[in-house]
Amino acid sequence: MPPARMLRSLVLVIVGAAATVVGADRALRRAAPMRPRIMEVDDGVAEYRARDPYTLILGSSHSRSFLPVRRILAEERHDLRPIAVVPVEWGTMSSYDWVLQHRLRPLVEERARDGGLRRPSLRRALLVTTFYDLCSSRVTGAANLPARAWEAHDFVADLGDGLTDYNRNFLRERFRQIFGDLLLVQDRGYETIPSGLIDAVRPQPPAKLAARRAADVAAARQHVIEQFEGCDDGDEKRALLEMLDYLQGRDVEVTLVEFPLMPSLVSEQARATTLARYHRFAAGLARTRGLRDVDLTTSSPMLDADFQADFDHLNAAGNEKFARWALDHDLAFLGGPVAR
Amino acid sequence: MSLSGVEMLFFLPAVFAVYWLLPRKAALQNAVLLLASGLFCLSWSPRLAAVLLVAIAVDYWAGRFIGFHREQSPGKARIGLAISLAYNLLQLGYFKYAGFFAEALDSLLRTVGLGAPLPVLHVALPVGLSFYTFQKLSYVIDVYWGRQEPCRAPLQFATFVAFFPQLTAGPIPRAGDLLPEYAVPRRFDLDVLRRGAGLFFLGYVKKAYVADYLGKYVVDPAFASPGALSTAGHWLALGAYAAQVYCDFAGYSEMAVGAGRLFGLELPRNFNYPFLSRTPAELWRRWHITLNTWLFDYIYNPLVTGEGRFRGRLDLGFLVVFLASGLWHGARWTFLSWGLLQGIALVVHRRWDEHYKGLCRRDRKFVALRKSRRYATAAWAATQLYFVVTLLPFRAPSLAEAGRYLLAMVAPHPGKLLLHTSPPPVRLANLVGCLGFVIADHWMERRRAAGLPSVERFFALPSPVRGAVYGLVIVWLLLFVPLASGTFIYAQF
């Protein structure tokens, strides 16, 4: 075949393949809708860089529930002091500490030409946590910092022992970002497309769905109890203390927020074991380190219906409800000056 | 770094672009490939890259030394050969077998009551060591026997040994075939590139989808808790393992050959539809071709045609070769047992063949029987059944486990057919997809070999239609290729 014809054929094959993938991707969205893009560490760091915040909200993925808090403060209560939200998906204390030390600290300490701090406004920090944040990596698996928080130089610096299953996550995330518009790529690991297709072809009876949900809730409830084992890790505690040392050393008022759990997951046994131990630890820190401990684990008005299907994160309506309630109650202090 | 890992999406296009954008001079092209191979090697472990570098230097020197002396002073050439053999075998022995022999000796001493514990060696195996050691050994031996001229250009030799697509899991190319390709500039040929990309894609499907899916969802759970499976479940898992190991290794080899073509190089073929084989001998001519031809060329033939005790003792030669093959796969009793079983199969088949030839001489009806479809089917079934069942020690963690698994395959056993927990339609679709792919792959080759149209029909389709088919395959892969697909079974050897 002459080269020109071959090239034309090759281009047509590639175009045909690309069109099929894109077409299938669009069609599959009827079975499994595209996930909305969620805020990640990079976004939070960019906010910090741009806003010179008065308040830093750092912590688990639940930190995203503070976006409505920020909006309400600004738009309805006219508190224009900037707030930066830095959520670390699937993290624990050690990953929040890593983000603080490696991604935020350089911005906090960056100097202007005149020698003064470039961003001098930081006065308040909220560390958004749950008992899970003291789980050791044996329980959680290694926190996925390469995907969620690394920059290229962190990846390169980690190549001393070659490419590993851990640092390869950095490349995997870049791949996901390149094809961020494809549901087929975004759904890898979640597998909602196959189950969505099955449900579309043969919808499950409501009774069966309810039974499945009840079984999942029971398993999650049991999981909270079982996490009494392995969720009081010394390394994770040290990471939290390191964050406190740094923030308090810079005269930042620190609040530890124990985020609400879905009510159905909280059994009496979990309340007396896993949750009580974490609360004792947080309350102890509040006494000894002079920080504020806000325990919302079971004291907020959040209902099961306010949570997403993962039983962990609040849905949009739940976030709104949480924000309004918290600003009128335990987080009302956000509207005032820092305590001295 | 792995050929099927996500990193290849970044690495391969970058190397490809640099390689073809630079002026087409052999030295420059080799330098680009060597640099890329160095990065590839470093991505596994910087310490182990040093092992490869020294190994290249030793055999480059040995080749030159032997070539210089082989005509005038054969004694010196023999010394050069001995140094290379000693270096390569000792290195292989140290990294691969030291722990095994230390443990075996330790257990022997304990048995006879001399139980002073020996230090247990835990040595990290340099990736691809078994492959490139055999590759270099064949080069040095061929130079010694005058079948190969010594390579004068160190860059050429280093690229020949370290070329990254073949480095971790073969194929094991011969210097006579491949060194000449490195000596000349490679030209950009769209047809070769197209065929290379196609083969790479086909290999990826085999490896990342069929092998990894079967491994993760069918084979690994079955071997992790065999008691939970029914008798049929045991058979299904073992059959799936045969498909897995074939697709893992053949898939990798095809990706390597495909990647080679992207750089204008033709690596040797390593698999030729082994599940079509009707005899053990045919199977081993179709499975891991480059290793088996190596073993027969450098161990079997010198043994049975040489002047030593093995001369003419073909059966013993088979046993030695397959024990060596077992040992090559790893220093474990399971691999040795597997090798022994394959050797026995060849011996039994050879004896049967001779016996049957005698029958044919006595009565021509046996000739007709041998040519019949019935005979071919029985021979195929016996060969494949034996091969699949004898994969048990290859997969099982110990001989005792293999024995237990075998027992559960023959004794009626209640339990599940599959331990995979995804929804039934997904399970069924993927089992059909994986096993169907392997069957279709072989079936098309059978049609091609019989002179019937097979893949040509597909390639005769209009380009956009072919593109649409590729697109659908990509959609399927994105849906079902397991996450973290990338490691190869054969990378551990």
Short mmCIF file of C-alpha atoms in Angstrom, two decimals, chain B residues 49-420:
data_model
loop_
_atom_site.label_atom_id
_atom_site.label_comp_id
_atom_site.label_asym_id
_atom_site.label_seq_id
_atom_site.Cartn_x
_atom_site.Cartn_y
_atom_site.Cartn_z
CA ALA B 49 20.72 -1.57 37.12
CA ALA B 50 24.36 -1.72 38.17
CA VAL B 51 24.26 -5.51 37.96
CA LEU B 52 23.15 -5.30 34.35
CA LEU B 53 25.85 -2.79 33.50
CA VAL B 54 28.62 -5.03 34.86
CA ALA B 55 27.11 -8.07 33.14
CA ILE B 56 27.15 -6.25 29.80
CA ALA B 57 30.76 -5.20 30.29
CA VAL B 58 31.91 -8.73 31.16
CA ASP B 59 30.38 -10.36 28.11
CA TYR B 60 31.36 -7.59 25.75
CA TRP B 61 34.92 -8.16 26.88
CA ALA B 62 34.54 -11.97 26.73
CA GLY B 63 33.20 -11.81 23.18
CA ARG B 64 36.06 -9.62 22.02
CA PHE B 65 38.67 -11.71 23.85
CA ILE B 66 37.37 -15.02 22.52
CA GLY B 67 37.04 -13.63 19.01
CA PHE B 68 40.61 -12.35 19.11
CA HIS B 69 42.09 -15.67 20.29
CA ARG B 70 39.84 -18.37 18.89
CA GLU B 71 41.87 -18.93 15.69
CA GLN B 72 45.41 -18.50 16.99
CA SER B 73 45.25 -19.66 20.58
CA PRO B 74 42.14 -21.73 21.32
CA GLY B 75 43.33 -22.27 24.90
CA LYS B 76 42.99 -18.58 25.65
CA ALA B 77 39.62 -18.50 23.94
CA ARG B 78 38.55 -21.37 26.18
CA ILE B 79 39.65 -19.37 29.22
CA GLY B 80 37.58 -16.42 28.01
CA LEU B 81 34.58 -18.70 27.59
CA ALA B 82 35.14 -20.22 31.04
CA ILE B 83 35.30 -16.76 32.63
CA SER B 84 32.07 -15.72 30.96
CA LEU B 85 30.31 -18.97 31.85
CA ALA B 86 31.54 -18.82 35.42
CA TYR B 87 30.53 -15.18 35.81
CA ASN B 88 27.07 -15.66 34.35
CA LEU B 89 26.30 -18.91 36.12
CA LEU B 90 27.66 -17.72 39.45
CA GLN B 91 25.69 -14.52 39.18
CA LEU B 92 22.55 -16.45 38.31
CA GLY B 93 23.31 -18.90 41.09
CA TYR B 94 23.86 -16.21 43.66
CA PHE B 95 20.84 -14.07 42.90
CA LYS B 96 18.44 -16.84 42.06
CA TYR B 97 19.45 -20.01 43.81
CA ALA B 98 21.59 -19.18 46.84
CA GLY B 99 18.60 -18.91 49.17
CA PHE B 100 17.08 -22.13 47.85
CA PHE B 101 20.25 -24.20 48.27
CA ALA B 102 20.99 -22.72 51.68
CA GLU B 103 17.49 -23.63 52.85
CA ALA B 104 17.74 -27.13 51.33
CA LEU B 105 21.10 -27.72 53.02
CA ASP B 106 19.76 -26.35 56.26
CA SER B 107 16.78 -28.69 56.16
CA LEU B 108 19.07 -31.64 55.28
CA LEU B 109 21.35 -30.87 58.21
CA ARG B 110 18.38 -30.65 60.55
CA THR B 111 17.11 -34.00 59.28
CA VAL B 112 20.39 -35.73 60.13
CA GLY B 113 20.55 -34.01 63.49
CA LEU B 114 23.20 -31.41 62.64
CA GLY B 115 20.77 -28.61 63.07
CA ALA B 116 23.08 -25.61 63.24
CA PRO B 117 20.89 -23.04 61.46
CA LEU B 118 22.50 -21.52 58.35
CA PRO B 119 22.04 -17.84 57.63
CA VAL B 120 19.02 -17.45 55.35
CA LEU B 121 19.84 -15.42 52.26
CA HIS B 122 17.26 -12.98 51.01
CA VAL B 123 18.72 -11.64 47.80
CA ALA B 124 16.71 -9.33 45.55
CA LEU B 125 16.57 -10.83 42.06
CA PRO B 126 17.65 -8.29 39.43
CA VAL B 127 14.77 -7.91 37.06
CA GLY B 128 15.17 -9.86 33.82
CA LEU B 129 18.36 -11.57 35.03
CA SER B 130 17.38 -15.02 33.74
CA PHE B 131 16.49 -13.61 30.35
CA TYR B 132 19.51 -11.45 29.65
CA THR B 133 21.93 -13.97 31.13
CA PHE B 134 20.78 -16.60 28.63
CA GLN B 135 20.88 -14.02 25.88
CA LYS B 136 24.51 -13.15 26.65
CA LEU B 137 25.51 -16.78 27.17
CA SER B 138 24.27 -17.74 23.72
CA TYR B 139 26.26 -14.85 22.26
CA VAL B 140 29.50 -15.83 23.98
CA ILE B 141 29.09 -19.53 23.16
CA ASP B 142 28.32 -18.73 19.53
CA VAL B 143 31.40 -16.53 19.33
CA TYR B 144 33.47 -19.34 20.80
CA TRP B 145 32.17 -21.85 18.25
CA GLY B 146 32.72 -19.36 15.45
CA ARG B 147 29.01 -19.13 14.67
CA GLN B 148 28.97 -15.44 15.55
CA GLU B 149 31.46 -12.66 14.99
CA PRO B 150 32.26 -10.74 18.17
CA CYS B 151 30.48 -7.41 18.43
CA ARG B 152 33.02 -4.59 18.18
CA ALA B 153 30.74 -1.70 19.10
CA PRO B 154 30.04 -1.56 22.84
CA LEU B 155 27.00 0.66 22.30
CA GLN B 156 25.52 -1.87 19.90
CA PHE B 157 26.15 -4.76 22.26
CA ALA B 158 24.76 -2.93 25.28
CA THR B 159 21.60 -1.99 23.38
CA PHE B 160 21.23 -5.57 22.17
CA VAL B 161 21.32 -6.85 25.76
CA ALA B 162 19.40 -4.09 27.52
CA PHE B 163 16.72 -3.14 24.96
CA PHE B 164 13.90 -2.31 27.34
CA PRO B 165 10.88 -4.08 25.78
CA GLN B 166 12.62 -7.46 26.02
CA LEU B 167 14.54 -6.81 29.22
CA THR B 168 12.15 -7.97 31.92
CA ALA B 169 10.53 -11.03 30.36
CA GLY B 170 12.06 -11.78 27.00
CA PRO B 171 11.86 -12.94 24.29
CA ILE B 172 15.47 -14.12 24.39
CA PRO B 173 16.89 -12.96 21.08
CA ARG B 174 20.00 -14.43 19.46
CA ALA B 175 22.93 -12.22 18.58
CA GLY B 176 23.02 -13.62 15.04
CA ASP B 177 19.47 -12.43 14.42
CA LEU B 178 19.41 -9.13 16.20
CA LEU B 179 22.92 -7.63 16.31
CA PRO B 180 22.90 -6.96 12.55
CA GLU B 181 19.73 -4.91 13.03
CA TYR B 182 21.51 -2.68 15.53
CA ALA B 183 24.41 -2.22 13.14
CA VAL B 184 22.42 -0.33 10.54
CA PRO B 185 20.20 2.75 10.74
CA ARG B 186 16.54 1.88 11.13
CA ARG B 187 14.23 3.56 8.67
CA PHE B 188 10.75 4.86 9.35
CA ASP B 189 8.35 2.39 7.76
CA LEU B 190 4.70 3.14 8.37
CA ASP B 191 3.66 -0.43 7.63
CA VAL B 192 6.09 -1.87 10.21
CA LEU B 193 4.95 0.72 12.74
CA ARG B 194 1.30 -0.08 12.08
CA ARG B 195 1.94 -3.79 12.56
CA GLY B 196 3.96 -3.05 15.67
CA ALA B 197 1.23 -0.90 17.19
CA GLY B 198 -1.37 -3.56 16.33
CA LEU B 199 0.65 -6.33 17.96
CA PHE B 200 1.34 -4.17 21.01
CA PHE B 201 -2.40 -3.55 21.37
CA LEU B 202 -3.21 -7.25 20.94
CA GLY B 203 -0.60 -8.13 23.57
CA TYR B 204 -2.03 -5.51 25.89
CA VAL B 205 -5.50 -7.01 25.59
CA LYS B 206 -4.11 -10.45 26.41
CA LYS B 207 -2.07 -9.26 29.32
CA ALA B 208 -4.06 -6.46 30.92
CA TYR B 209 -7.53 -7.81 30.31
CA VAL B 210 -7.51 -11.60 29.93
CA ALA B 211 -4.57 -12.49 32.17
CA ASP B 212 -5.19 -9.88 34.85
CA TYR B 213 -8.93 -10.37 34.96
CA LEU B 214 -8.70 -14.15 35.22
CA GLY B 215 -5.86 -13.86 37.71
CA LYS B 216 -7.57 -11.36 39.98
CA TYR B 217 -11.11 -12.69 39.92
CA VAL B 218 -10.87 -16.40 39.17
CA VAL B 219 -7.44 -17.87 39.82
CA ASP B 220 -6.07 -16.00 42.84
CA PRO B 221 -9.23 -16.35 44.97
CA ALA B 222 -9.41 -20.05 44.07
CA PHE B 223 -5.85 -20.78 45.12
CA ALA B 224 -6.19 -18.58 48.20
CA SER B 225 -9.15 -20.61 49.52
CA PRO B 226 -9.49 -23.78 47.45
CA GLY B 227 -11.73 -25.41 50.05
CA ALA B 228 -14.54 -23.03 49.12
CA LEU B 229 -14.71 -24.28 45.54
CA SER B 230 -16.65 -27.16 44.05
CA THR B 231 -14.96 -29.84 41.94
CA ALA B 232 -16.01 -28.01 38.78
CA GLY B 233 -14.77 -24.79 40.36
CA HIS B 234 -11.33 -26.32 40.79
CA TRP B 235 -11.25 -27.35 37.14
CA LEU B 236 -12.48 -23.95 36.02
CA ALA B 237 -9.85 -22.14 38.09
CA LEU B 238 -7.03 -24.33 36.79
CA GLY B 239 -8.21 -23.93 33.20
CA ALA B 240 -8.40 -20.19 33.80
CA TYR B 241 -4.86 -20.31 35.14
CA ALA B 242 -3.65 -21.93 31.91
CA ALA B 243 -5.30 -19.11 29.98
CA GLN B 244 -3.90 -16.56 32.42
CA VAL B 245 -0.31 -17.70 32.26
CA TYR B 246 -0.48 -17.97 28.48
CA CYS B 247 -1.99 -14.52 28.03
CA ASP B 248 0.31 -12.98 30.61
CA PHE B 249 3.45 -14.23 28.96
CA ALA B 250 2.39 -14.33 25.31
CA GLY B 251 0.79 -10.93 25.82
CA TYR B 252 4.00 -9.53 27.22
CA SER B 253 6.03 -11.09 24.41
CA GLU B 254 3.71 -9.61 21.80
CA MET B 255 3.93 -6.22 23.44
CA ALA B 256 7.73 -6.54 23.38
CA VAL B 257 7.78 -7.55 19.72
CA GLY B 258 5.29 -4.79 18.92
CA ALA B 259 7.35 -2.21 20.80
CA GLY B 260 10.46 -3.45 18.96
CA ARG B 261 8.74 -2.80 15.63
CA LEU B 262 7.90 0.73 16.74
CA PHE B 263 11.67 1.26 16.74
CA GLY B 264 12.20 -0.65 13.50
CA LEU B 265 13.55 -3.79 15.22
CA GLU B 266 12.24 -7.32 14.80
CA LEU B 267 12.40 -9.32 18.02
CA PRO B 268 11.83 -13.06 17.74
CA ARG B 269 8.41 -14.59 18.18
CA ASN B 270 7.94 -16.30 21.54
CA PHE B 271 4.55 -18.04 21.26
CA ASN B 272 2.82 -19.75 18.40
CA TYR B 273 -0.67 -20.73 19.55
CA PRO B 274 0.39 -23.49 21.96
CA PHE B 275 -3.18 -24.59 22.69
CA LEU B 276 -3.37 -26.00 19.17
CA SER B 277 -0.62 -28.54 19.95
CA ARG B 278 -1.31 -32.25 19.63
CA THR B 279 1.91 -33.53 21.19
CA PRO B 280 4.08 -32.36 24.09
CA ALA B 281 6.96 -31.82 21.68
CA GLU B 282 4.81 -29.59 19.50
CA LEU B 283 3.58 -27.72 22.54
CA TRP B 284 7.11 -26.88 23.62
CA ARG B 285 7.93 -25.75 20.09
CA ARG B 286 5.05 -23.31 20.39
CA TRP B 287 5.40 -22.17 24.03
CA HIS B 288 8.19 -19.84 25.15
CA ILE B 289 9.91 -20.62 21.90
CA THR B 290 13.07 -18.62 22.53
CA LEU B 291 13.79 -20.31 25.88
CA ASN B 292 13.07 -23.80 24.61
CA THR B 293 15.16 -23.43 21.46
CA TRP B 294 17.91 -22.06 23.70
CA LEU B 295 17.70 -25.06 26.00
CA PHE B 296 17.70 -27.50 23.10
CA ASP B 297 20.50 -25.68 21.23
CA TYR B 298 22.83 -25.18 24.18
CA ILE B 299 22.01 -28.08 26.50
CA TYR B 300 20.12 -30.88 24.74
CA ASN B 301 22.00 -31.00 21.44
CA PRO B 302 25.52 -30.82 22.93
CA LEU B 303 24.50 -33.48 25.46
CA VAL B 304 22.97 -36.07 23.17
CA THR B 305 25.26 -35.52 20.20
CA GLY B 306 28.46 -34.92 22.16
CA GLU B 307 31.06 -37.42 23.22
CA GLY B 308 29.93 -37.74 26.85
CA ARG B 309 27.75 -40.21 28.69
CA PHE B 310 24.57 -38.61 27.39
CA ARG B 311 25.39 -39.35 23.77
CA GLY B 312 22.33 -40.84 22.10
CA ARG B 313 20.36 -40.90 25.34
CA LEU B 314 17.51 -38.80 24.12
CA ASP B 315 15.16 -39.48 27.03
CA LEU B 316 17.72 -38.48 29.58
CA GLY B 317 18.37 -35.36 27.52
CA PHE B 318 14.68 -34.43 27.71
CA LEU B 319 14.65 -34.85 31.46
CA VAL B 320 17.79 -32.74 31.89
CA VAL B 321 16.48 -30.00 29.62
CA PHE B 322 13.14 -29.73 31.39
CA LEU B 323 14.66 -29.92 34.84
CA ALA B 324 16.86 -27.03 33.70
CA SER B 325 13.73 -25.27 32.47
CA GLY B 326 12.08 -25.80 35.85
CA LEU B 327 15.15 -24.50 37.62
CA TRP B 328 15.29 -21.54 35.27
CA HIS B 329 11.78 -20.56 36.36
CA GLY B 330 12.86 -20.53 39.98
CA ALA B 331 14.58 -22.33 42.78
CA ARG B 332 11.56 -24.13 44.18
CA TRP B 333 10.61 -27.77 44.37
CA THR B 334 7.34 -26.91 42.66
CA PHE B 335 9.13 -25.63 39.54
CA LEU B 336 11.50 -28.58 39.52
CA SER B 337 8.54 -30.97 39.75
CA TRP B 338 6.81 -29.13 36.96
CA GLY B 339 9.95 -29.41 34.80
CA LEU B 340 10.27 -33.10 35.59
CA LEU B 341 6.65 -33.70 34.61
CA GLN B 342 7.19 -31.96 31.28
CA GLY B 343 10.35 -34.00 30.67
CA ILE B 344 8.44 -37.20 31.44
CA ALA B 345 5.74 -36.17 28.97
CA LEU B 346 8.31 -35.82 26.22
CA VAL B 347 9.87 -39.18 27.08
CA VAL B 348 6.50 -40.94 27.12
CA HIS B 349 5.47 -39.29 23.90
CA ARG B 350 8.72 -40.24 22.16
CA ARG B 351 8.36 -43.86 23.28
CA TRP B 352 4.72 -43.91 22.22
CA ASP B 353 5.68 -42.42 18.89
CA GLU B 354 8.27 -45.12 18.29
CA HIS B 355 5.85 -47.81 19.38
CA TYR B 356 3.16 -46.44 17.09
CA LYS B 357 5.55 -46.26 14.15
CA GLY B 358 6.18 -49.97 14.71
CA LEU B 359 2.42 -50.57 14.61
CA CYS B 360 2.20 -48.61 11.40
CA ARG B 361 4.94 -50.70 9.82
CA ARG B 362 3.04 -53.85 10.72
CA ASP B 363 -0.42 -52.67 9.73
CA ARG B 364 -1.28 -49.74 7.46
CA LYS B 365 -4.63 -49.21 9.18
CA PHE B 366 -2.70 -47.50 11.99
CA VAL B 367 -1.41 -44.98 9.48
CA ALA B 368 -4.96 -44.16 8.49
CA LEU B 369 -5.97 -43.97 12.11
CA ARG B 370 -3.20 -41.52 12.87
CA LYS B 371 -4.38 -39.26 10.09
CA SER B 372 -7.96 -39.41 11.29
CA ARG B 373 -9.81 -36.60 13.02
CA ARG B 374 -10.50 -38.94 15.95
CA TYR B 375 -6.80 -39.51 16.60
CA ALA B 376 -6.02 -35.81 16.23
CA THR B 377 -8.75 -34.88 18.70
CA ALA B 378 -7.64 -37.49 21.24
CA ALA B 379 -4.00 -36.42 20.89
CA TRP B 380 -4.95 -32.77 21.30
CA ALA B 381 -7.12 -33.49 24.34
CA ALA B 382 -4.47 -35.64 26.02
CA THR B 383 -1.72 -33.08 25.37
CA GLN B 384 -3.75 -30.14 26.63
CA LEU B 385 -5.19 -31.97 29.61
CA TYR B 386 -1.73 -33.07 30.71
CA PHE B 387 -0.33 -29.58 30.23
CA VAL B 388 -3.11 -27.92 32.19
CA VAL B 389 -3.07 -30.40 35.07
CA THR B 390 0.72 -30.26 35.35
CA LEU B 391 0.48 -26.49 35.73
CA LEU B 392 -0.65 -27.20 39.27
CA PRO B 393 2.82 -27.37 40.80
CA PHE B 394 3.74 -24.32 38.71
CA ARG B 395 1.01 -22.28 40.40
CA ALA B 396 0.62 -23.83 43.83
CA PRO B 397 2.75 -22.42 46.65
CA SER B 398 3.96 -25.91 47.63
CA LEU B 399 3.80 -29.49 46.47
CA ALA B 400 1.49 -30.33 49.36
CA GLU B 401 -0.92 -27.59 48.26
CA ALA B 402 -0.74 -28.85 44.68
CA GLY B 403 -1.58 -32.36 45.92
CA ARG B 404 -4.55 -31.09 47.92
CA TYR B 405 -5.83 -29.13 44.94
CA LEU B 406 -5.46 -32.16 42.67
CA LEU B 407 -7.40 -34.29 45.12
CA ALA B 408 -10.22 -31.76 45.16
CA MET B 409 -10.31 -31.91 41.35
CA VAL B 410 -10.93 -35.64 41.29
CA ALA B 411 -12.97 -36.19 44.45
CA PRO B 412 -16.55 -34.82 44.46
CA HIS B 413 -16.44 -31.66 46.49
CA PRO B 414 -19.28 -29.26 47.39
CA GLY B 415 -18.67 -25.55 47.05
CA LYS B 416 -18.95 -22.62 44.68
CA LEU B 417 -18.04 -22.54 41.03
CA LEU B 418 -16.50 -19.09 41.36
CA LEU B 419 -15.44 -16.97 44.32
CA HIS B 420 -15.76 -13.75 42.36
#
